[in-house]
mmCIF file of C-alpha atoms in Angstrom:
data_model
loop_
_atom_site.group_PDB
_atom_site.id
_atom_site.type_symbol
_atom_site.label_atom_id
_atom_site.label_comp_id
_atom_site.label_asym_id
_atom_site.label_seq_id
_atom_site.Cartn_x
_atom_site.Cartn_y
_atom_site.Cartn_z
ATOM 1 C CA MET A 24 -0.347 -0.196 -0.431
ATOM 2 C CA SER A 25 1.492 3.229 -0.864
ATOM 3 C CA ILE A 26 0.870 6.491 1.285
ATOM 4 C CA LEU A 27 2.281 9.048 -1.539
ATOM 5 C CA ARG A 28 -1.079 10.218 -2.744
ATOM 6 C CA LYS A 29 -1.987 9.691 -6.495
ATOM 7 C CA TYR A 30 -3.067 11.453 -9.821
ATOM 8 C CA ASN A 31 -6.751 10.955 -9.093
ATOM 9 C CA LYS A 32 -8.920 12.006 -12.325
ATOM 10 C CA GLN A 33 -12.211 12.037 -10.182
ATOM 11 C CA GLU A 34 -10.856 14.529 -7.473
ATOM 12 C CA LEU A 35 -9.796 16.759 -10.355
ATOM 13 C CA ASN A 36 -12.344 16.960 -12.188
ATOM 14 C CA ALA A 37 -14.303 17.371 -8.608
ATOM 15 C CA LEU A 38 -12.769 20.627 -8.048
ATOM 16 C CA LYS A 39 -12.609 21.298 -11.549
ATOM 17 C CA GLU A 40 -16.597 21.047 -11.382
ATOM 18 C CA ALA A 41 -16.356 22.852 -8.118
ATOM 19 C CA ALA A 42 -14.187 26.300 -10.034
ATOM 20 C CA VAL A 43 -16.392 26.104 -12.700
ATOM 21 C CA ALA A 44 -19.908 26.347 -10.557
ATOM 22 C CA SER A 45 -17.884 29.298 -8.737
ATOM 23 C CA TYR A 46 -17.049 30.712 -12.050
ATOM 24 C CA ASN A 47 -20.686 30.635 -12.806
ATOM 25 C CA ASN A 48 -21.929 32.198 -9.440
ATOM 26 C CA ARG A 49 -18.821 35.061 -9.362
ATOM 27 C CA GLN A 50 -19.261 38.254 -11.418
ATOM 28 C CA HIS A 51 -16.560 39.593 -14.033
ATOM 29 C CA GLY A 52 -14.259 42.641 -12.939
ATOM 30 C CA TYR A 53 -13.490 43.957 -9.311
ATOM 31 C CA ASP A 54 -14.036 41.915 -6.248
ATOM 32 C CA ALA A 55 -13.527 44.067 -2.448
ATOM 33 C CA HIS A 56 -13.598 40.983 -0.889
ATOM 34 C CA ALA A 57 -11.696 38.426 -3.304
ATOM 35 C CA GLU A 58 -9.620 37.063 -0.730
ATOM 36 C CA THR A 59 -8.834 37.383 3.195
ATOM 37 C CA ASP A 60 -5.514 38.129 4.729
ATOM 38 C CA PRO A 61 -4.972 34.659 7.036
ATOM 39 C CA LYS A 62 -2.857 37.189 9.594
ATOM 40 C CA THR A 63 -5.190 40.024 10.370
ATOM 41 C CA CYS A 64 -8.711 39.022 7.985
ATOM 42 C CA ARG A 65 -9.072 41.839 6.390
ATOM 43 C CA PRO A 66 -10.760 41.784 2.698
ATOM 44 C CA ILE A 67 -8.558 41.765 -0.109
ATOM 45 C CA GLY A 68 -9.401 42.911 -3.278
ATOM 46 C CA LYS A 69 -8.528 41.402 -6.731
ATOM 47 C CA MET A 70 -9.671 41.369 -10.468
ATOM 48 C CA VAL A 71 -12.042 38.196 -10.548
ATOM 49 C CA VAL A 72 -13.487 36.037 -13.384
ATOM 50 C CA GLY A 73 -16.482 35.539 -13.416
ATOM 51 C CA ALA A 74 -18.922 34.345 -16.041
ATOM 52 C CA TYR A 75 -21.246 37.414 -16.200
ATOM 53 C CA ILE A 76 -20.739 41.363 -16.674
ATOM 54 C CA SER A 77 -22.948 44.358 -14.858
ATOM 55 C CA GLU A 78 -23.134 46.868 -17.122
ATOM 56 C CA LEU A 79 -23.820 50.766 -15.607
ATOM 57 C CA VAL A 80 -26.200 52.590 -17.340
ATOM 58 C CA PRO A 81 -26.384 55.800 -16.147
ATOM 59 C CA PHE A 82 -30.181 57.098 -17.136
ATOM 60 C CA ALA A 83 -33.343 55.134 -17.337
ATOM 61 C CA THR A 84 -33.392 55.925 -21.423
ATOM 62 C CA GLN A 85 -30.590 54.159 -22.281
ATOM 63 C CA LEU A 86 -31.313 50.870 -20.653
ATOM 64 C CA ILE A 87 -33.081 49.441 -23.838
ATOM 65 C CA PRO A 88 -30.667 50.359 -26.753
ATOM 66 C CA VAL A 89 -27.564 49.331 -24.592
ATOM 67 C CA TYR A 90 -29.318 46.109 -23.677
ATOM 68 C CA LEU A 91 -29.935 45.348 -27.639
ATOM 69 C CA ALA A 92 -26.568 46.440 -27.960
ATOM 70 C CA LYS A 93 -25.246 44.002 -25.492
ATOM 71 C CA ILE A 94 -27.346 41.308 -26.581
ATOM 72 C CA GLU A 95 -26.186 41.899 -30.809
ATOM 73 C CA GLU A 96 -22.617 41.421 -29.437
ATOM 74 C CA GLY A 97 -23.645 38.231 -27.854
ATOM 75 C CA TYR A 98 -24.536 38.616 -24.790
ATOM 76 C CA THR A 99 -27.624 37.011 -22.790
ATOM 77 C CA PRO A 100 -30.042 38.120 -20.226
ATOM 78 C CA HIS A 101 -28.733 37.148 -16.100
ATOM 79 C CA GLU A 102 -31.675 35.961 -13.801
ATOM 80 C CA LEU A 103 -30.390 39.679 -11.689
ATOM 81 C CA GLY A 104 -31.733 41.390 -14.752
ATOM 82 C CA THR A 105 -31.849 45.339 -14.319
ATOM 83 C CA MET A 106 -31.169 46.617 -11.011
ATOM 84 C CA PRO A 107 -30.948 50.591 -9.949
ATOM 85 C CA TYR A 108 -27.976 51.829 -8.972
ATOM 86 C CA LEU A 109 -27.325 55.424 -8.001
ATOM 87 C CA GLY A 110 -30.400 57.898 -8.622
ATOM 88 C CA THR A 111 -31.412 57.294 -12.260
ATOM 89 C CA SER A 112 -28.727 55.268 -13.374
ATOM 90 C CA TYR A 113 -29.391 51.080 -13.518
ATOM 91 C CA HIS A 114 -26.769 47.741 -13.987
ATOM 92 C CA ILE A 115 -27.794 45.615 -16.495
ATOM 93 C CA TYR A 116 -26.890 41.882 -15.657
ATOM 94 C CA LEU A 117 -25.579 39.994 -18.615
ATOM 95 C CA TYR A 118 -23.855 36.240 -19.261
ATOM 96 C CA LYS A 119 -21.128 36.727 -21.048
ATOM 97 C CA PRO A 120 -21.051 35.330 -25.060
ATOM 98 C CA GLN A 121 -20.944 31.531 -24.863
ATOM 99 C CA ALA A 122 -16.909 31.575 -27.070
ATOM 100 C CA GLU A 123 -15.864 33.652 -23.976
ATOM 101 C CA GLN A 124 -17.201 31.355 -20.968
ATOM 102 C CA GLU A 125 -15.737 28.223 -22.742
ATOM 103 C CA ALA A 126 -12.503 30.233 -23.051
ATOM 104 C CA ASP A 127 -12.241 31.278 -19.325
ATOM 105 C CA ILE A 128 -13.434 27.761 -18.185
ATOM 106 C CA LYS A 129 -10.560 26.543 -20.678
ATOM 107 C CA VAL A 130 -8.113 28.538 -18.242
ATOM 108 C CA ILE A 131 -9.639 27.557 -15.129
ATOM 109 C CA HIS A 132 -9.345 24.244 -15.760
ATOM 110 C CA ALA A 133 -5.824 24.541 -16.606
ATOM 111 C CA ALA A 134 -5.159 26.369 -13.870
ATOM 112 C CA VAL A 135 -7.051 23.694 -10.966
ATOM 113 C CA GLU A 136 -5.010 21.182 -13.196
ATOM 114 C CA ALA A 137 -1.711 22.720 -12.151
ATOM 115 C CA GLU A 138 -2.803 24.006 -8.503
ATOM 116 C CA TYR A 139 -3.859 20.401 -7.741
ATOM 117 C CA LYS A 140 -0.574 18.662 -9.387
ATOM 118 C CA ARG A 141 1.290 21.327 -7.180
ATOM 119 C CA GLU A 142 -0.181 20.492 -4.257
ATOM 120 C CA LEU A 143 0.392 16.395 -4.960
ATOM 121 C CA GLU A 144 3.844 17.386 -5.336
ATOM 122 C CA GLU A 145 4.291 19.352 -2.371
ATOM 123 C CA SER A 146 2.407 16.768 -0.135
ATOM 124 C CA ASN A 147 4.141 13.661 -1.281
ATOM 125 C CA ARG A 148 7.430 15.623 -1.152
ATOM 126 C CA LEU A 149 6.807 16.385 2.805
ATOM 127 C CA ILE A 150 5.866 12.742 3.424
ATOM 128 C CA VAL A 151 8.951 11.507 2.314
ATOM 129 C CA GLU A 152 10.627 14.227 3.986
ATOM 130 C CA ARG A 153 9.076 13.126 6.923
ATOM 131 C CA GLN A 154 10.069 9.533 6.615
ATOM 132 C CA VAL A 155 13.562 10.269 6.412
ATOM 133 C CA GLU A 156 13.564 12.305 9.106
ATOM 134 C CA LEU A 157 11.918 9.562 11.031
ATOM 135 C CA GLU A 158 14.832 7.142 9.742
ATOM 136 C CA LEU A 159 17.051 9.576 9.679
ATOM 137 C CA ALA A 160 16.508 10.169 13.858
ATOM 138 C CA ALA A 161 15.992 5.896 14.005
ATOM 139 C CA ALA A 162 20.009 5.430 13.150
ATOM 140 C CA GLN A 163 20.661 8.309 15.494
ATOM 141 C CA ARG A 164 19.463 6.022 17.934
ATOM 142 C CA ARG A 165 20.798 3.048 16.889
ATOM 143 C CA ALA A 166 24.158 4.976 16.637
ATOM 144 C CA ALA A 167 23.342 6.685 20.575
ATOM 145 C CA GLU A 168 23.124 2.886 21.869
ATOM 146 C CA VAL A 169 25.694 1.227 20.314
ATOM 147 C CA GLN A 170 27.961 4.296 20.916
ATOM 148 C CA ALA A 171 26.588 3.998 24.335
ATOM 149 C CA SER A 172 27.563 0.572 24.897
ATOM 150 C CA GLU A 173 31.199 0.479 23.449
ATOM 151 C CA LEU A 174 31.636 3.215 26.203
ATOM 152 C CA LYS A 175 29.886 1.039 28.693
ATOM 153 C CA THR A 176 32.571 -2.185 27.588
ATOM 154 C CA GLN A 177 35.272 0.531 27.713
ATOM 155 C CA ARG A 178 34.782 1.554 31.024
ATOM 156 C CA ALA A 179 34.499 -1.729 32.136
ATOM 157 C CA GLU A 180 38.219 -2.734 30.786
ATOM 158 C CA MET A 181 39.423 0.460 32.091
ATOM 159 C CA GLU A 182 37.588 -0.121 35.973
ATOM 160 C CA GLU A 183 38.991 -4.005 35.530
ATOM 161 C CA ARG A 184 42.579 -2.727 34.981
ATOM 162 C CA ILE A 185 42.696 0.384 37.436
ATOM 163 C CA ARG A 186 41.620 -2.517 40.110
ATOM 164 C CA ALA A 187 44.366 -5.014 38.816
ATOM 165 C CA GLU A 188 46.897 -2.277 38.937
ATOM 166 C CA LEU A 189 46.204 -0.290 42.551
ATOM 167 C CA SER A 190 45.655 -3.958 44.109
ATOM 168 C CA ARG A 191 49.344 -4.746 43.442
#
């Protein structure tokens, strides 16, 4: 039985599916709470890749022309539809064109696979390193035991010699 982790297609597919599900439920653009600093627990903002976009329309009169222009470009309506923003402005939520989504998903799959392989290699490296440390510690203990027994034998010989010299 091998202790080392091996490449598992099902595990990789599950990771890819989770990454694609996350992509499908995320808006493309800047996310102020994309990551969290592990020490301070403060949010770290960054650009994220998502399946849908938000198009800001400053006036309600521009809503339909902008919507139709985006539909002609290949965008499809999102479940959120249109949402009012500040005053008279609106956000139109649209899914990216299918070709863009497929390109994004290919990049996501490649990144997930690279991360999975890196994680496997790191995990296996740590396992091997730990096993080497354990065997090295065992060898050092054995060497210390041998050395202690040699010293004990030498001490007994010295004691015997000194007793013989002093008893003359």
